[in-house]
Amino acid sequence: MEHKQEGEQAGVVKLRAVEATPESFAPFGQVIAGSPDGDEFGPHDAQLDLSRGIPRFYIMKLQDRPLGFSTITHHASVTQCLGSIGGQDWYLGVAKPSIVDGPSEQSGPEGRIPLQSPAGHYYLPPDPAEVCVFRVSGPKFLKLNKGTWHAGPLFKADAVDFYNLELSNTNVSAKLLN
């Protein structure tokens, strides 16, 4: 991952991917695996918040997404679900949500100061040292908590189709951070 501060040269940080399990991914969201038909809704199911708009469930056709990234984004108003069709292996860079109440909130670690997104909310830019990369293998998907920073999906194959559940205007209001 590359991260640039104003007036700084970009640096590269090499991260080792960790397998996404319900325990390892818990600070960022949920890992959802298959369950028998007829099971009742419970904590093993995706805990969604799609209350701020019209849900959009669609197939993303992605190509050429190598294992590296230089930008990361978050969605402050919605949870998001991502999974590869066919259970192909894929990767996602993540950092914990960092939405704050306003510009007057104290700066974060390393002097990070709150910024305002084009969507109107305030956030602390993620610390590159706190970014993790997860490997998702098999027939499961990830549910990202509101505000979770993410980069990807990334994969080794030439192309992978993903299902994606978010709001219909999620990508209109998303802001990429270099």
Backbone as ProteinMPNN parsed JSONL, in Angstrom:
{"seq_chain_A": "MEHKQEGEQAGVVKLRAVEATPESFAPFGQVIAGSPDGDEFGPHDAQLDLSRGIPRFYIMKLQDRPLGFSTITHHASVTQCLGSIGGQDWYLGVAKPSIVDGPSEQSGPEGRIPLQSPAGHYYLPPDPAEVCVFRVSGPKFLKLNKGTWHAGPLFKADAVDFYNLELSNTNVSAKLLN", "coords_chain_A": {"N_chain_A": [[0.845, -1.18, 0.0], [0.509, 2.196, -0.767], [1.009, 5.379, 0.702], [0.542, 8.801, 0.867], [1.612, 11.724, 2.42], [1.035, 15.236, 2.562], [3.527, 16.949, 0.799], [5.317, 14.874, 1.01], [7.203, 12.057, -0.183], [5.809, 9.209, -1.8], [5.471, 6.129, -0.078], [6.034, 2.589, 0.19], [4.316, 0.028, 1.735], [4.566, -3.22, 2.789], [2.259, -5.742, 3.257], [1.167, -8.628, 4.989], [-1.246, -10.962, 4.152], [-4.064, -12.017, 6.071], [-6.118, -14.768, 6.874], [-9.576, -14.324, 6.481], [-11.653, -14.663, 9.109], [-14.496, -15.18, 11.296], [-13.579, -14.237, 13.788], [-11.08, -12.912, 13.293], [-11.824, -10.88, 11.543], [-13.666, -9.372, 12.908], [-13.318, -6.647, 14.049], [-13.866, -5.082, 11.846], [-16.127, -5.886, 10.546], [-18.23, -8.521, 9.448], [-17.766, -12.016, 8.741], [-19.5, -13.966, 6.592], [-20.818, -17.096, 6.238], [-22.211, -19.989, 4.553], [-25.467, -21.198, 5.534], [-27.849, -23.584, 6.767], [-30.917, -23.948, 4.931], [-33.836, -22.518, 6.214], [-32.897, -21.909, 8.721], [-33.156, -19.743, 11.531], [-33.033, -16.131, 11.737], [-30.092, -14.672, 13.04], [-27.146, -13.881, 15.072], [-25.138, -14.843, 13.422], [-25.825, -14.127, 10.921], [-25.689, -11.547, 8.375], [-25.553, -8.377, 9.729], [-27.205, -5.844, 8.795], [-27.286, -2.377, 7.731], [-29.171, -0.546, 5.897], [-30.636, 1.692, 5.868], [-30.513, 4.323, 5.013], [-31.11, 4.906, 2.389], [-31.813, 3.666, -0.939], [-31.479, 0.259, -1.315], [-28.968, -1.444, -3.227], [-28.323, -4.238, -5.048], [-26.034, -5.966, -6.823], [-24.052, -7.33, -9.563], [-20.661, -7.011, -9.774], [-18.38, -6.718, -12.306], [-15.171, -7.301, -12.401], [-11.847, -6.587, -13.487], [-8.337, -7.173, -13.758], [-7.188, -6.515, -11.054], [-4.735, -6.276, -9.294], [-2.652, -7.389, -6.492], [-2.259, -4.935, -4.748], [-2.509, -1.556, -3.592], [-3.228, 1.959, -3.657], [-5.033, 3.726, -2.791], [-7.769, 4.246, -0.525], [-11.056, 3.814, 0.754], [-14.187, 4.771, 2.357], [-17.558, 4.147, 3.514], [-19.775, 6.062, 5.017], [-22.458, 5.918, 5.659], [-23.62, 3.427, 5.389], [-23.732, -0.172, 5.604], [-21.826, -2.661, 3.872], [-21.781, -5.384, 1.609], [-19.697, -7.849, 0.237], [-18.726, -10.375, -2.039], [-17.136, -13.063, -3.793], [-18.297, -14.453, -6.807], [-18.794, -17.821, -7.15], [-16.9, -18.438, -5.304], [-14.173, -17.819, -5.549], [-10.804, -17.073, -4.525], [-9.973, -13.996, -2.916], [-8.888, -10.662, -1.961], [-8.874, -8.088, 0.558], [-8.068, -4.883, 1.61], [-8.24, -3.28, 4.728], [-9.222, -0.86, 7.251], [-10.016, 0.3, 10.54], [-13.19, 1.93, 11.202], [-13.323, 5.527, 11.236], [-14.914, 7.737, 11.743], [-15.839, 10.917, 12.909], [-17.348, 13.334, 15.189], [-17.139, 16.052, 14.46], [-15.297, 18.952, 13.172], [-13.988, 20.059, 15.338], [-13.2, 18.094, 17.022], [-10.595, 16.481, 18.809], [-7.331, 15.963, 17.397], [-6.223, 12.909, 15.91], [-4.095, 10.009, 16.538], [-0.625, 10.475, 15.748], [-1.0, 13.084, 14.935], [-3.119, 13.319, 13.126], [-5.724, 15.098, 11.643], [-9.235, 15.911, 11.77], [-11.072, 15.578, 8.74], [-13.378, 16.832, 6.289], [-15.726, 15.066, 4.431], [-16.889, 14.998, 0.976], [-19.497, 14.175, 1.193], [-20.312, 15.28, 3.546], [-19.832, 14.381, 6.199], [-17.439, 14.038, 8.937], [-14.119, 12.762, 9.315], [-11.249, 10.906, 10.479], [-8.286, 10.502, 8.709], [-7.193, 7.221, 7.815], [-4.562, 5.552, 9.574], [-1.743, 4.432, 7.95], [-0.239, 2.407, 9.157], [-2.107, 0.957, 10.506], [-3.587, -0.45, 8.724], [-4.928, -3.469, 7.515], [-4.732, -6.559, 5.684], [-6.935, -8.875, 4.316], [-7.514, -12.246, 3.37], [-9.969, -13.824, 1.513], [-11.468, -16.819, 1.21], [-13.188, -19.367, -0.547], [-16.79, -20.139, -0.427], [-18.05, -17.597, 0.842], [-18.913, -14.377, 2.248], [-18.028, -10.92, 2.901], [-19.221, -8.652, 5.301], [-19.06, -5.306, 5.641], [-18.671, -3.07, 8.319], [-20.386, 0.053, 8.951], [-18.562, 2.807, 7.78], [-16.101, 1.475, 7.705], [-12.874, 1.449, 6.445], [-11.738, 0.575, 3.221], [-10.004, -1.203, 0.63], [-10.124, -2.542, -2.471], [-12.209, -5.089, -3.918], [-9.371, -7.248, -4.413], [-7.413, -9.431, -6.471], [-5.795, -12.433, -7.76], [-6.426, -13.635, -10.172], [-7.273, -13.025, -13.659], [-9.805, -11.895, -14.031], [-12.697, -11.437, -11.991], [-15.991, -11.975, -10.902], [-18.104, -10.238, -8.675], [-20.56, -10.198, -6.102], [-22.375, -7.473, -4.804], [-23.667, -5.597, -2.201], [-25.025, -2.624, -1.378], [-25.836, 0.876, -0.995], [-27.873, 2.58, -3.44], [-26.711, 4.995, -4.13], [-24.123, 4.867, -3.197], [-21.538, 4.828, -4.459], [-21.526, 7.302, -5.631], [-21.264, 9.093, -3.558], [-18.927, 8.3, -2.368], [-15.569, 8.83, -1.325], [-12.346, 8.744, -2.377], [-9.254, 8.369, -0.755], [-6.027, 9.454, -1.0]], "CA_chain_A": [[0.0, 0.0, 0.0], [1.217, 3.467, -0.752], [0.301, 6.448, 1.403], [1.275, 10.059, 0.717], [1.287, 12.908, 3.198], [1.358, 16.429, 1.788], [4.946, 17.287, 0.816], [6.114, 13.672, 1.221], [7.271, 11.066, -1.244], [5.014, 8.017, -1.503], [6.206, 4.978, 0.4], [5.353, 1.324, -0.007], [4.242, -0.811, 2.921], [4.193, -4.587, 2.411], [1.402, -6.339, 4.271], [0.886, -10.056, 4.835], [-2.683, -11.221, 4.264], [-4.556, -12.91, 7.11], [-7.391, -15.371, 6.464], [-10.752, -13.693, 7.092], [-12.497, -15.534, 9.928], [-15.364, -14.326, 12.118], [-12.81, -13.617, 14.865], [-10.052, -11.99, 12.802], [-12.422, -9.762, 10.816], [-14.678, -8.736, 13.767], [-13.229, -5.186, 14.201], [-14.203, -4.406, 10.59], [-17.428, -6.349, 10.065], [-18.555, -9.926, 9.654], [-17.572, -13.022, 7.703], [-20.759, -14.698, 6.513], [-20.718, -18.368, 5.52], [-23.505, -20.605, 4.287], [-26.224, -21.788, 6.639], [-28.936, -24.41, 6.237], [-32.193, -23.305, 4.638], [-34.769, -22.631, 7.328], [-32.322, -21.37, 9.959], [-33.702, -18.452, 11.953], [-32.1, -15.007, 11.726], [-29.332, -14.573, 14.279], [-25.886, -13.134, 15.007], [-24.293, -15.378, 12.353], [-26.293, -13.501, 9.682], [-25.215, -10.178, 8.164], [-26.286, -7.343, 10.461], [-27.17, -4.788, 7.781], [-27.93, -1.073, 7.884], [-29.43, 0.025, 4.576], [-31.755, 2.582, 6.181], [-30.334, 5.698, 4.53], [-31.263, 5.003, 0.945], [-32.356, 2.529, -1.671], [-30.458, -0.779, -1.46], [-28.584, -1.874, -4.57], [-27.656, -5.534, -5.07], [-25.64, -6.134, -8.219], [-22.827, -8.066, -9.853], [-19.542, -6.193, -10.264], [-17.466, -7.449, -13.18], [-13.88, -6.651, -12.189], [-10.69, -7.125, -14.192], [-7.014, -6.606, -13.476], [-7.116, -5.918, -9.719], [-3.596, -6.945, -8.657], [-2.534, -7.311, -5.035], [-1.639, -3.697, -4.304], [-3.432, -0.426, -3.677], [-2.688, 3.254, -3.228], [-6.152, 4.511, -2.265], [-8.665, 3.525, 0.372], [-12.295, 4.579, 0.859], [-15.154, 4.294, 3.347], [-18.94, 4.557, 3.309], [-20.187, 6.447, 6.368], [-23.901, 5.794, 5.877], [-24.165, 2.124, 5.003], [-22.934, -1.387, 5.606], [-21.626, -3.136, 2.501], [-21.456, -6.803, 1.514], [-18.933, -8.222, -0.956], [-18.332, -11.773, -2.137], [-16.845, -13.49, -5.165], [-19.21, -15.455, -7.344], [-18.041, -19.052, -7.36], [-16.003, -18.675, -4.178], [-12.756, -17.619, -5.86], [-10.044, -16.337, -3.516], [-9.781, -12.568, -3.146], [-8.252, -9.951, -0.85], [-9.414, -6.768, 0.847], [-7.367, -4.076, 2.599], [-9.21, -2.6, 5.591], [-8.837, -0.157, 8.479], [-11.201, 0.545, 11.372], [-13.904, 3.192, 10.959], [-12.745, 6.679, 11.942], [-15.84, 8.86, 11.612], [-15.871, 11.735, 14.126], [-18.509, 14.218, 15.269], [-16.977, 17.341, 13.798], [-13.923, 19.424, 12.985], [-13.363, 20.493, 16.585], [-12.723, 16.943, 17.777], [-9.132, 16.436, 18.9], [-6.656, 15.21, 16.346], [-5.945, 11.526, 16.24], [-2.683, 9.663, 16.668], [0.286, 11.017, 14.74], [-1.431, 14.409, 14.503], [-4.155, 13.312, 12.093], [-6.807, 16.022, 11.977], [-10.477, 15.565, 11.072], [-11.353, 16.125, 7.419], [-14.786, 16.716, 5.921], [-15.916, 14.404, 3.141], [-17.875, 15.658, 0.115], [-20.834, 13.781, 1.647], [-20.648, 16.12, 4.685], [-19.39, 13.89, 7.506], [-16.026, 14.233, 9.273], [-13.394, 11.528, 9.591], [-9.792, 10.949, 10.587], [-7.686, 9.61, 7.715], [-6.636, 6.036, 8.474], [-3.115, 5.449, 9.723], [-1.283, 3.297, 7.138], [0.263, 1.335, 10.021], [-3.247, 0.212, 11.04], [-4.277, -1.134, 7.628], [-4.754, -4.922, 7.466], [-5.211, -7.191, 4.458], [-7.563, -10.169, 4.563], [-7.772, -13.172, 2.269], [-11.291, -14.445, 1.612], [-11.447, -18.021, 0.378], [-14.384, -20.197, -0.505], [-18.118, -19.535, -0.595], [-18.471, -16.731, 1.942], [-18.784, -12.968, 1.898], [-17.72, -10.003, 3.99], [-20.088, -7.506, 5.561], [-18.26, -4.231, 6.227], [-19.388, -2.142, 9.191], [-20.432, 1.434, 8.467], [-17.344, 3.576, 7.974], [-14.87, 0.698, 7.569], [-12.038, 1.794, 5.298], [-11.447, -0.623, 2.442], [-9.375, -1.13, -0.69], [-10.369, -3.812, -3.141], [-11.559, -6.384, -3.904], [-8.151, -7.497, -5.173], [-7.332, -10.865, -6.748], [-4.7, -12.871, -8.627], [-6.981, -14.018, -11.474], [-7.432, -11.913, -14.601], [-11.118, -11.277, -13.822], [-13.579, -12.101, -11.031], [-17.272, -11.306, -10.684], [-18.458, -10.117, -7.263], [-21.842, -9.604, -5.769], [-22.165, -6.291, -3.969], [-24.877, -5.013, -1.626], [-24.752, -1.306, -0.804], [-26.923, 1.772, -1.375], [-27.845, 2.948, -4.856], [-25.855, 6.172, -4.343], [-22.878, 4.697, -2.444], [-20.347, 5.212, -5.221], [-21.613, 8.727, -5.943], [-20.817, 9.863, -2.396], [-17.661, 7.776, -1.843], [-14.396, 9.678, -1.56], [-11.085, 8.022, -2.252], [-8.22, 9.112, -0.046], [-4.66, 9.051, -1.36]], "C_chain_A": [[0.879, 1.229, 0.0], [0.36, 4.494, -0.029], [1.147, 7.702, 1.308], [0.739, 11.1, 1.682], [1.664, 14.107, 2.342], [2.844, 16.745, 1.934], [5.865, 16.089, 0.998], [6.143, 12.828, -0.035], [6.408, 9.878, -0.829], [5.935, 6.901, -1.039], [5.39, 3.726, 0.16], [5.444, 0.537, 1.289], [3.802, -2.189, 2.453], [3.435, -5.207, 3.572], [1.187, -7.815, 3.959], [-0.613, -10.272, 5.07], [-2.963, -12.245, 5.358], [-5.878, -13.488, 6.612], [-8.544, -14.694, 7.21], [-11.58, -14.765, 7.796], [-13.428, -14.632, 10.729], [-14.598, -13.599, 13.222], [-11.828, -12.572, 14.334], [-10.646, -10.749, 12.147], [-13.392, -8.943, 11.678], [-14.52, -7.223, 13.934], [-13.712, -4.403, 12.973], [-15.589, -4.776, 10.068], [-17.619, -7.815, 10.378], [-18.109, -10.759, 8.46], [-18.831, -13.878, 7.727], [-20.555, -15.935, 5.647], [-22.125, -18.922, 5.316], [-24.146, -21.153, 5.549], [-27.375, -22.593, 6.04], [-30.203, -23.59, 5.985], [-33.134, -23.538, 5.816], [-34.208, -22.166, 8.652], [-32.958, -20.021, 10.269], [-32.614, -17.385, 11.898], [-31.4, -14.919, 13.074], [-28.022, -13.846, 14.07], [-24.928, -13.641, 13.931], [-24.691, -14.816, 10.985], [-25.776, -12.073, 9.592], [-26.134, -9.193, 8.875], [-26.199, -6.064, 9.625], [-27.789, -3.489, 8.262], [-27.999, -0.445, 6.501], [-30.516, 1.086, 4.689], [-31.648, 3.978, 5.576], [-30.44, 5.835, 3.014], [-31.871, 3.752, 0.358], [-31.252, 1.484, -1.815], [-30.207, -1.107, -2.932], [-27.809, -3.175, -4.433], [-27.318, -5.823, -6.524], [-24.36, -6.949, -8.331], [-21.806, -7.1, -10.431], [-18.633, -7.094, -11.092], [-16.12, -6.73, -13.123], [-12.775, -7.372, -12.951], [-9.426, -6.435, -13.69], [-6.975, -5.831, -12.161], [-5.993, -6.593, -8.941], [-3.508, -6.641, -7.166], [-1.709, -6.108, -4.604], [-2.656, -2.579, -4.419], [-2.761, 0.833, -3.159], [-3.789, 4.187, -2.749], [-7.012, 3.613, -1.394], [-9.887, 4.418, 0.572], [-13.155, 4.038, 1.997], [-16.537, 4.819, 2.986], [-19.537, 4.81, 4.695], [-21.639, 6.125, 6.674], [-24.45, 4.395, 5.687], [-23.18, 0.999, 5.307], [-22.796, -1.831, 4.15], [-21.266, -4.607, 2.554], [-20.782, -7.082, 0.182], [-18.599, -9.706, -0.904], [-18.074, -12.154, -3.575], [-17.847, -14.558, -5.582], [-18.38, -16.691, -7.661], [-17.016, -19.326, -6.275], [-14.527, -18.556, -4.49], [-12.079, -16.808, -4.754], [-9.895, -14.875, -3.92], [-9.272, -11.934, -1.866], [-8.899, -8.582, -0.679], [-8.539, -6.105, 1.905], [-8.4, -3.32, 3.415], [-8.516, -1.851, 6.727], [-10.126, 0.157, 9.23], [-11.872, 1.865, 11.008], [-13.3, 4.316, 11.791], [-13.601, 7.928, 11.757], [-15.892, 9.585, 12.953], [-17.033, 12.714, 14.046], [-18.344, 15.541, 14.536], [-15.539, 17.777, 13.738], [-13.225, 19.786, 14.283], [-12.85, 19.33, 17.42], [-11.197, 16.905, 17.73], [-8.541, 15.624, 17.757], [-6.357, 13.807, 16.849], [-4.466, 11.287, 16.434], [-1.873, 10.213, 15.498], [-0.211, 12.336, 14.166], [-2.458, 14.435, 13.387], [-5.291, 14.224, 12.528], [-8.061, 15.642, 11.194], [-10.597, 16.301, 9.739], [-12.839, 15.97, 7.144], [-14.892, 16.086, 4.538], [-16.886, 15.213, 2.283], [-19.314, 15.311, 0.506], [-21.249, 14.534, 2.912], [-20.158, 15.653, 6.036], [-17.89, 14.157, 7.69], [-15.394, 12.887, 9.619], [-11.918, 11.832, 9.805], [-9.236, 10.035, 9.506], [-7.083, 8.395, 8.419], [-5.113, 6.093, 8.522], [-2.652, 4.248, 8.897], [-0.768, 2.127, 7.976], [-0.87, 0.474, 10.58], [-4.055, -0.498, 9.956], [-3.921, -2.619, 7.664], [-5.243, -5.423, 6.112], [-5.736, -8.575, 4.818], [-7.711, -10.94, 3.267], [-9.129, -13.807, 2.532], [-11.291, -15.63, 0.658], [-12.753, -18.785, 0.54], [-15.674, -19.41, -0.586], [-18.586, -18.778, 0.652], [-18.342, -15.296, 1.48], [-18.46, -12.162, 3.131], [-18.801, -8.945, 4.074], [-19.219, -6.475, 6.257], [-19.141, -3.37, 7.114], [-19.417, -0.757, 8.557], [-19.106, 2.119, 8.778], [-16.049, 2.805, 7.854], [-14.14, 1.112, 6.297], [-11.727, 0.515, 4.545], [-10.839, -0.288, 1.085], [-9.525, -2.501, -1.327], [-11.835, -3.925, -3.484], [-10.357, -6.449, -4.851], [-8.044, -9.006, -5.381], [-6.189, -11.16, -7.708], [-5.181, -13.241, -10.027], [-7.076, -12.792, -12.381], [-8.734, -11.154, -14.365], [-11.908, -12.108, -12.82], [-14.856, -11.28, -10.942], [-17.595, -11.352, -9.196], [-19.907, -9.694, -7.134], [-21.576, -8.524, -4.736], [-23.521, -5.789, -3.499], [-24.474, -3.733, -0.916], [-25.965, -0.432, -1.097], [-26.768, 2.182, -2.832], [-26.945, 4.144, -5.135], [-24.504, 6.058, -3.634], [-21.671, 5.21, -3.214], [-20.367, 6.669, -5.64], [-21.017, 9.538, -4.8], [-19.494, 9.374, -1.818], [-16.515, 8.707, -2.219], [-13.161, 8.83, -1.364], [-10.054, 8.922, -1.618], [-6.865, 8.59, -0.478], [-3.775, 9.139, -0.144]], "O_chain_A": [[1.889, 1.278, 0.703], [-0.866, 4.479, -0.135], [2.335, 7.679, 1.629], [-0.469, 11.326, 1.747], [2.533, 13.996, 1.477], [3.366, 16.803, 3.048], [7.076, 16.263, 1.128], [5.224, 12.877, -0.852], [6.29, 9.578, 0.359], [7.046, 6.747, -1.548], [4.18, 3.801, -0.052], [6.522, 0.398, 1.868], [2.773, -2.317, 1.79], [3.897, -5.201, 4.713], [1.043, -8.198, 2.798], [-1.167, -9.815, 6.069], [-2.213, -13.203, 5.547], [-6.671, -12.778, 5.995], [-8.486, -14.518, 8.427], [-12.136, -15.657, 7.156], [-13.176, -13.432, 10.831], [-14.932, -12.462, 13.557], [-11.753, -11.466, 14.87], [-10.04, -9.679, 12.189], [-13.893, -7.916, 11.219], [-15.544, -6.539, 13.96], [-13.94, -3.196, 13.057], [-16.157, -4.06, 9.243], [-17.222, -8.295, 11.44], [-18.076, -10.282, 7.326], [-19.185, -14.446, 8.76], [-20.172, -15.84, 4.481], [-23.1, -18.386, 5.841], [-23.463, -21.522, 6.505], [-27.82, -22.311, 4.928], [-30.515, -22.661, 6.73], [-33.207, -24.647, 6.347], [-34.955, -22.036, 9.621], [-33.26, -19.249, 9.359], [-31.426, -17.69, 11.998], [-32.029, -15.07, 14.122], [-27.8, -13.256, 13.012], [-23.993, -12.93, 13.564], [-23.974, -15.007, 10.003], [-25.46, -11.458, 10.61], [-27.344, -9.18, 8.648], [-25.239, -5.301, 9.737], [-28.698, -3.49, 9.091], [-27.021, 0.112, 6.001], [-31.233, 1.351, 3.724], [-32.613, 4.741, 5.626], [-29.912, 6.783, 2.433], [-32.377, 2.89, 1.076], [-30.197, 1.779, -2.377], [-31.114, -1.052, -3.763], [-26.764, -3.217, -3.784], [-28.213, -5.917, -7.365], [-23.681, -7.221, -7.34], [-22.053, -6.451, -11.448], [-18.171, -8.127, -10.606], [-15.952, -5.671, -13.729], [-12.764, -8.599, -13.048], [-9.448, -5.281, -13.261], [-6.753, -4.621, -12.161], [-6.251, -7.387, -8.036], [-4.194, -5.758, -6.651], [-0.577, -6.261, -4.143], [-3.564, -2.643, -5.247], [-1.849, 0.779, -2.334], [-3.512, 5.316, -2.344], [-6.984, 2.388, -1.51], [-9.768, 5.643, 0.561], [-12.877, 2.966, 2.535], [-16.675, 5.798, 2.253], [-19.773, 3.87, 5.454], [-22.017, 6.065, 7.844], [-25.658, 4.197, 5.817], [-21.964, 1.189, 5.273], [-23.577, -1.411, 3.296], [-20.529, -5.036, 3.442], [-21.23, -6.618, -0.866], [-18.234, -10.232, 0.147], [-18.719, -11.63, -4.484], [-18.194, -15.447, -4.804], [-17.373, -16.605, -8.365], [-16.33, -20.347, -6.321], [-13.7, -19.126, -3.778], [-12.71, -15.959, -4.124], [-9.718, -14.552, -5.094], [-9.226, -12.575, -0.817], [-9.405, -7.993, -1.634], [-8.293, -6.68, 2.965], [-9.346, -2.771, 2.85], [-7.387, -2.162, 7.108], [-11.195, 0.266, 8.63], [-11.213, 2.804, 10.562], [-12.827, 4.094, 12.906], [-13.081, 9.037, 11.631], [-15.979, 8.953, 14.006], [-17.63, 12.905, 12.986], [-19.325, 16.094, 14.039], [-14.649, 17.062, 14.198], [-11.996, 19.819, 14.333], [-12.148, 19.536, 18.411], [-10.591, 17.26, 16.719], [-9.178, 14.716, 17.224], [-6.255, 13.562, 18.051], [-3.674, 12.228, 16.49], [-2.392, 10.388, 14.395], [0.119, 12.677, 13.03], [-2.653, 15.476, 12.759], [-5.767, 14.131, 13.659], [-7.967, 15.113, 10.086], [-10.268, 17.482, 9.629], [-13.488, 15.083, 7.698], [-14.23, 16.519, 3.595], [-17.632, 16.036, 2.813], [-20.241, 16.057, 0.193], [-22.407, 14.45, 3.322], [-20.073, 16.465, 6.957], [-17.174, 14.457, 6.735], [-16.055, 11.993, 10.146], [-11.408, 12.866, 9.375], [-9.677, 8.891, 9.393], [-6.521, 8.528, 9.506], [-4.468, 6.622, 7.616], [-3.13, 3.138, 9.128], [-0.853, 0.977, 7.546], [-0.62, -0.624, 11.077], [-5.098, -1.084, 10.246], [-2.756, -2.981, 7.824], [-6.073, -4.78, 5.47], [-5.082, -9.343, 5.523], [-7.994, -10.374, 2.211], [-9.405, -14.269, 3.639], [-11.135, -15.467, -0.552], [-13.336, -18.836, 1.623], [-15.675, -18.195, -0.783], [-19.417, -19.271, 1.415], [-17.736, -15.022, 0.445], [-18.594, -12.637, 4.259], [-19.244, -8.406, 3.06], [-18.695, -6.732, 7.342], [-20.237, -2.981, 6.712], [-18.571, -0.432, 7.723], [-18.591, 2.024, 9.892], [-14.979, 3.412, 7.894], [-14.719, 1.124, 5.211], [-11.478, -0.522, 5.16], [-11.118, 0.751, 0.486], [-9.09, -3.505, -0.762], [-12.6, -2.969, -3.352], [-10.321, -5.818, -5.907], [-8.532, -9.779, -4.556], [-5.677, -10.265, -8.382], [-4.404, -13.163, -10.978], [-6.97, -11.657, -11.915], [-8.776, -9.929, -14.48], [-11.802, -13.334, -12.799], [-14.817, -10.05, -10.911], [-17.389, -12.371, -8.537], [-20.42, -8.929, -7.951], [-20.676, -8.642, -3.905], [-24.424, -5.58, -4.309], [-23.684, -3.753, 0.028], [-27.03, -0.959, -1.421], [-25.671, 2.136, -3.388], [-26.46, 4.299, -6.256], [-23.807, 7.062, -3.487], [-20.863, 5.957, -2.664], [-19.319, 7.223, -5.973], [-20.348, 10.546, -5.029], [-18.984, 9.971, -0.869], [-16.505, 9.295, -3.3], [-12.958, 8.258, -0.293], [-9.993, 10.114, -1.917], [-6.586, 7.4, -0.336], [-2.582, 8.843, -0.225]]}, "name": "protein", "num_of_chains": 1, "seq": "MEHKQEGEQAGVVKLRAVEATPESFAPFGQVIAGSPDGDEFGPHDAQLDLSRGIPRFYIMKLQDRPLGFSTITHHASVTQCLGSIGGQDWYLGVAKPSIVDGPSEQSGPEGRIPLQSPAGHYYLPPDPAEVCVFRVSGPKFLKLNKGTWHAGPLFKADAVDFYNLELSNTNVSAKLLN"}
